[in-house]
Amino acid sequence: MCGIAGILYKQPGNHEIGNTLISMLDGCQHRGPDSTGFALYGDKNEQLQLRFIVPTDEAGKSTAINSIANLLEKHNAKIAAEESVGCSYKIGVDFGGDLLAFTKEMEEQAKLVSVGYSLDIIKDDGTAREVDERYDVGSFTGTHAIGHVRLATESAVRPEAAHPFWATGFEDIAIVHNGQITNYWKMRRRLERRDYAFHTDNDSELVAVYLADKLAQGEKLDDALKTAIDDLDGTFSFLVSTPTEIGYAKDHLAAKPMVLLENDEMIAVASEEVSLNRLFPGQAINSTEPAPGTYKTWSL
Amino acid sequence: MVTLDLSQLDITQANEKIRQCGREGVDVEIINPDARHNIGVGLVDPITVKVKGSAGYFCGGLSDGAHYEIESNVGWAVGDNIYTGSVVVGGNAGAIAGVAIRGAEIVIHGNMGSRAGQVMKAGTLCCGGNAAFMSGYMMYGGRIIILGDAAEKVGQDMSAGEIFIGGEIESLGNDTEIVDMAPGDLESINEFLDRYGMSFSGQFTKVVSAGKKLRYGNSEPRTRPQPFFISSQSSSYWNAKVQEDIWIKGEVGRYRIRGYGASKPVPHLNDIAFARDITQAPSDASVLEGINLRTKVGGRFGAKPLDLSMPVMIAPMSFGALSRSVKIALARASRLSGISESTGEGGMLDEQREEADQLIFQMLSGRLGWNIKDMLRADALEIYISQGAKPGLGGQLMAKKVTPELAKIRGIPEGIDLRSPSRHPDVLGADDLVIKVDELREATGHKKPLGIKMGAGRVNDDIKIAYKDGFDFVELDGLQGSTGAASTEVLENVGIPTLSAIQEAVDGLAEIEAKGDMHLVLMGGIKDGIDAVKMLALGAHCVSIGTAAMIAGGCIACMQCHVGSCPVGIATQDKGHEARYDIDRQAQNIHRYFESVRWQMAAITKALGYDDVHSINRDDLVALTPEAAEMTGLRYVPGQRDNTQHDDKLTDLSRKAG
């Protein structure tokens, strides 16, 4: 239920992806004023970066942080850096063990929303501008990013229900999704039987886990998107990002909008042209609408 | 020429200025459009609006007579529902370009997205580039010209109209065929292209409806009617109705179609009683004194609310399902009783507008008779998603009722078995609906209450979406809601009972802390003022009454509404049958019935010790059955059943009101 946007610069470097994505999401905020989220890719860190959503009251927050610390100790992960802003608690850890087992246990105890060496997922209630004020998203530089504005309809407005979703168990993969997956329970049970855990009832989380599972089996992102179009039933336009790629997939009925702009420097994709316009104020742009049932990926 | 800068004006301000320019006959230029939605919607004057850049959704939508020129691209639904006028797009168009147009000319110089020309009725949609899939989906008339290639399913489920393709066709849609160009086709196309500075030198392929699915293969056989009060009695498994149903299915080989609502017994308002003895209510005219029944509906966002003399509306029923005479009688009764009438699907009648003081205009997926001029002369607007009789499905109107007059007002071919689309072309999720709500409010200057009509399915979720999408009121229709035609399987089995619907709605809104903010109008089996008061106590703000008003106005409940030869002239378009309907007499009967509803509501309010009907609440009710208690959460007090002699007294009272 929402708006999505993504940007990828073809040349490596420290592009202003934070500010760019903020203005793209601001453009389509009317599609979802309740919460906003960003998945940003910057320089690769030495430590594994984990971001959690924690209670905002002091007592709740310290309880949550303590239980995170205990688990880290259990898995021999050492905190190298930490920061706490708003509803979010971010740490960098030295970790060399089994990521799947580690994050699975971690997710049972705490609301883990981002895991990766170059990925940072920032999401919270409020508009793109409001989230930026809290987390200084604008200062983030890097190569590519995807983002989402959410209209909370059936469920409450909660930061953890916001997008992007990270692919449980697999670092540095994020998705944003606009639409509804109608065979959600069937696909979720299939993945649960393969030992994947789900932490929300949000159908978009399914997309993330589905793709992660395919990538874990050694499939290329391209191929995973191709099978997603047939395996996932419903209406969707979604974006996925890895440390080196972004991609999209669109359902067979083209029920959810998406427009695309590619030039020598960048790929920009969004639910509506107004987001692309923000990149080129006052200029006519040559956008295209991807055909129904198609997918594509772009690499750095 | 007036220049408007959208970097300085919000879209509402801009649209007000555009409309003002329209009244003054001055053309408009829009700079810095920033692909904003709803540019120029609701314009009804013949001016030209030039957009210097890209426009978002619904550019030029819901307009009549104006001309739009967009330099660059447009989003979804360019030219939505335009009657006459034109839109020229220099670049590409998103999905459903030219949706539901009724005579306009839409030209896209670039490519256009999927489902272009969906449910269009007349006019021309022309694309200089390629068209994505399902061009001409469910079109009812008019012409689509595609100079480039057309993707899959060209003309899917089209009823009429013509599609000309200059390039490759990936595949044809259901029930379409390729035919030879008719004499004059090419001249007419070239004349059109010439006017818009385009040209084409190749060969066109012409696609039209093959016409094999426009009517049911077998029509319903004539049978002796088994009225509702007989067919709803569940005496045994293999009763006469069940046997007949099986025989007929053996004959026609498909589902049955009939009028009216669910006939199977489900827990309803009869299973709920008042918690206190109300036999002390006065039984004369004095009962109305000092009791407030007046109810306003739909002011949540500052629109002028409906102002009803009591919390009752007449339910939406179409001209089409019902005869013109009945719509006039209902409209008159609504005025006499100070309540509202609704157009239902299929457009507004002039006589109906004149008779009714407060008229709701209903807007449905097939865009049948939906137009800006009727929106502007309505007192409230209501977007239809579904109804209690057939949640998730569109309306049905069998061929006998699709007369030339009716086909004209709806913009469809005569004599088809009309099956309206089950969903709106531009509402495929809650986020789309938010944008649609904006368009409807923009096109009517934010002055009219906007409601949503929903059949009761996943009410707990749906009500939250309705709240979030910014509606002023919800008309929520339970399983027992009636219709002019639907399949019996759906009538009897799809949806949840009205009693569950109100409870889920109230609970859903409470879960998001929005209880009371958005008005709930409940319908589906409300038969009198006693039911109405119970519904209000459960949390409704107002009720809507359809079937009872029909019966008051002469309906004999024979359930043959779909056949089209209603013996009392109600559910028919046959002039001979309609002549049997005495408008003056039946309008008075309907009015007197509503006055009895008023008396009952006032009497109960007084007997319960209140002076305002809206003060009655859950504490005033008990459940008589475990099922009703489970559904509503009311206290289960079966003993209260012995205390229901008040019903007789109130019935007696209503007789006096007449």
Short mmCIF file of C-alpha atoms in Angstrom, two decimals, chain A residues 70-174:
data_model
loop_
_atom_site.label_atom_id
_atom_site.label_comp_id
_atom_site.label_asym_id
_atom_site.label_seq_id
_atom_site.Cartn_x
_atom_site.Cartn_y
_atom_site.Cartn_z
CA ASN A 70 23.74 -10.96 26.18
CA LEU A 71 23.10 -12.57 22.84
CA LEU A 72 26.14 -10.93 21.30
CA GLU A 73 28.25 -12.36 24.08
CA LYS A 74 26.77 -15.80 23.54
CA HIS A 75 27.76 -15.68 19.88
CA ASN A 76 31.21 -14.20 20.53
CA ALA A 77 30.31 -11.02 18.72
CA LYS A 78 32.07 -7.94 20.05
CA ILE A 79 30.58 -4.46 19.79
CA ALA A 80 33.01 -2.15 18.03
CA ALA A 81 30.70 0.85 17.74
CA GLU A 82 27.20 1.75 18.86
CA GLU A 83 24.71 4.56 18.56
CA SER A 84 21.11 5.07 19.63
CA VAL A 85 18.75 7.46 17.89
CA GLY A 86 14.96 7.67 18.18
CA CYS A 87 13.49 4.18 18.11
CA SER A 88 16.67 2.77 16.68
CA TYR A 89 19.80 1.19 18.11
CA LYS A 90 22.71 0.55 15.80
CA ILE A 91 25.89 -1.44 16.45
CA GLY A 92 28.90 -2.58 14.53
CA VAL A 93 30.17 -6.00 15.65
CA ASP A 94 33.11 -8.24 14.92
CA PHE A 95 31.48 -11.49 13.97
CA GLY A 96 32.76 -14.57 12.23
CA GLY A 97 30.17 -17.27 12.97
CA ASP A 98 27.05 -18.64 11.30
CA LEU A 99 25.05 -15.56 10.36
CA LEU A 100 21.80 -17.41 9.79
CA ALA A 101 21.79 -18.97 13.26
CA PHE A 102 23.00 -15.77 14.88
CA THR A 103 20.38 -13.52 13.31
CA LYS A 104 17.63 -16.06 13.84
CA GLU A 105 18.23 -16.10 17.56
CA MET A 106 18.69 -12.37 17.59
CA GLU A 107 15.35 -11.82 15.87
CA GLU A 108 13.57 -13.91 18.45
CA GLN A 109 14.80 -11.53 21.14
CA ALA A 110 14.91 -8.15 19.46
CA LYS A 111 13.51 -6.27 16.51
CA LEU A 112 16.40 -6.53 14.10
CA VAL A 113 15.72 -4.46 10.99
CA SER A 114 19.03 -4.22 9.16
CA VAL A 115 22.02 -6.51 8.80
CA GLY A 116 24.95 -5.96 6.50
CA TYR A 117 28.43 -4.69 5.86
CA SER A 118 27.43 -1.93 3.46
CA LEU A 119 23.65 -1.78 4.01
CA ASP A 120 21.86 0.42 6.50
CA ILE A 121 18.09 0.32 6.77
CA ILE A 122 16.55 3.31 8.50
CA LYS A 123 12.80 3.36 8.98
CA ASP A 124 10.38 5.02 11.32
CA ASP A 125 6.96 6.62 11.61
CA GLY A 126 6.59 9.92 9.80
CA THR A 127 7.42 11.48 6.46
CA ALA A 128 10.74 11.35 4.62
CA ARG A 129 11.60 14.82 5.94
CA GLU A 130 10.67 13.89 9.50
CA VAL A 131 12.69 10.68 9.43
CA ASP A 132 15.62 12.64 8.00
CA GLU A 133 15.40 15.11 10.89
CA ARG A 134 15.63 12.26 13.38
CA TYR A 135 18.32 10.15 11.68
CA ASP A 136 20.17 12.58 9.40
CA VAL A 137 19.55 10.35 6.39
CA GLY A 138 20.53 13.28 4.16
CA SER A 139 24.18 13.03 5.04
CA PHE A 140 24.42 9.44 3.82
CA THR A 141 26.59 8.99 0.73
CA GLY A 142 27.11 5.92 -1.38
CA THR A 143 26.21 4.22 -4.63
CA HIS A 144 22.59 3.11 -4.46
CA ALA A 145 19.50 3.12 -2.32
CA ILE A 146 15.86 2.10 -2.31
CA GLY A 147 13.08 3.57 -0.21
CA HIS A 148 9.42 3.40 0.63
CA VAL A 149 6.53 5.48 1.93
CA ARG A 150 3.81 3.53 3.70
CA LEU A 151 0.09 3.94 4.09
CA ALA A 152 -0.82 1.84 7.12
CA THR A 153 -4.27 0.44 6.47
CA GLU A 154 -5.04 -2.92 7.96
CA SER A 155 -2.31 -2.82 10.59
CA ALA A 156 -1.18 -0.17 13.02
CA VAL A 157 1.50 2.42 12.36
CA ARG A 158 4.62 0.84 13.85
CA PRO A 159 8.22 1.41 12.80
CA GLU A 160 8.93 -2.30 12.40
CA ALA A 161 6.04 -2.67 9.94
CA ALA A 162 7.58 -0.01 7.72
CA HIS A 163 9.69 -0.95 4.70
CA PRO A 164 12.36 -1.70 3.58
CA PHE A 165 12.61 -5.27 4.78
CA TRP A 166 15.92 -7.00 5.02
CA ALA A 167 16.13 -10.59 3.86
CA THR A 168 16.14 -12.50 7.13
CA GLY A 169 19.35 -14.41 7.52
CA PHE A 170 21.14 -12.83 4.58
CA GLU A 171 23.17 -9.69 4.95
CA ASP A 172 23.02 -6.67 2.69
CA ILE A 173 19.77 -7.49 0.90
CA ALA A 174 16.71 -5.25 1.12
#
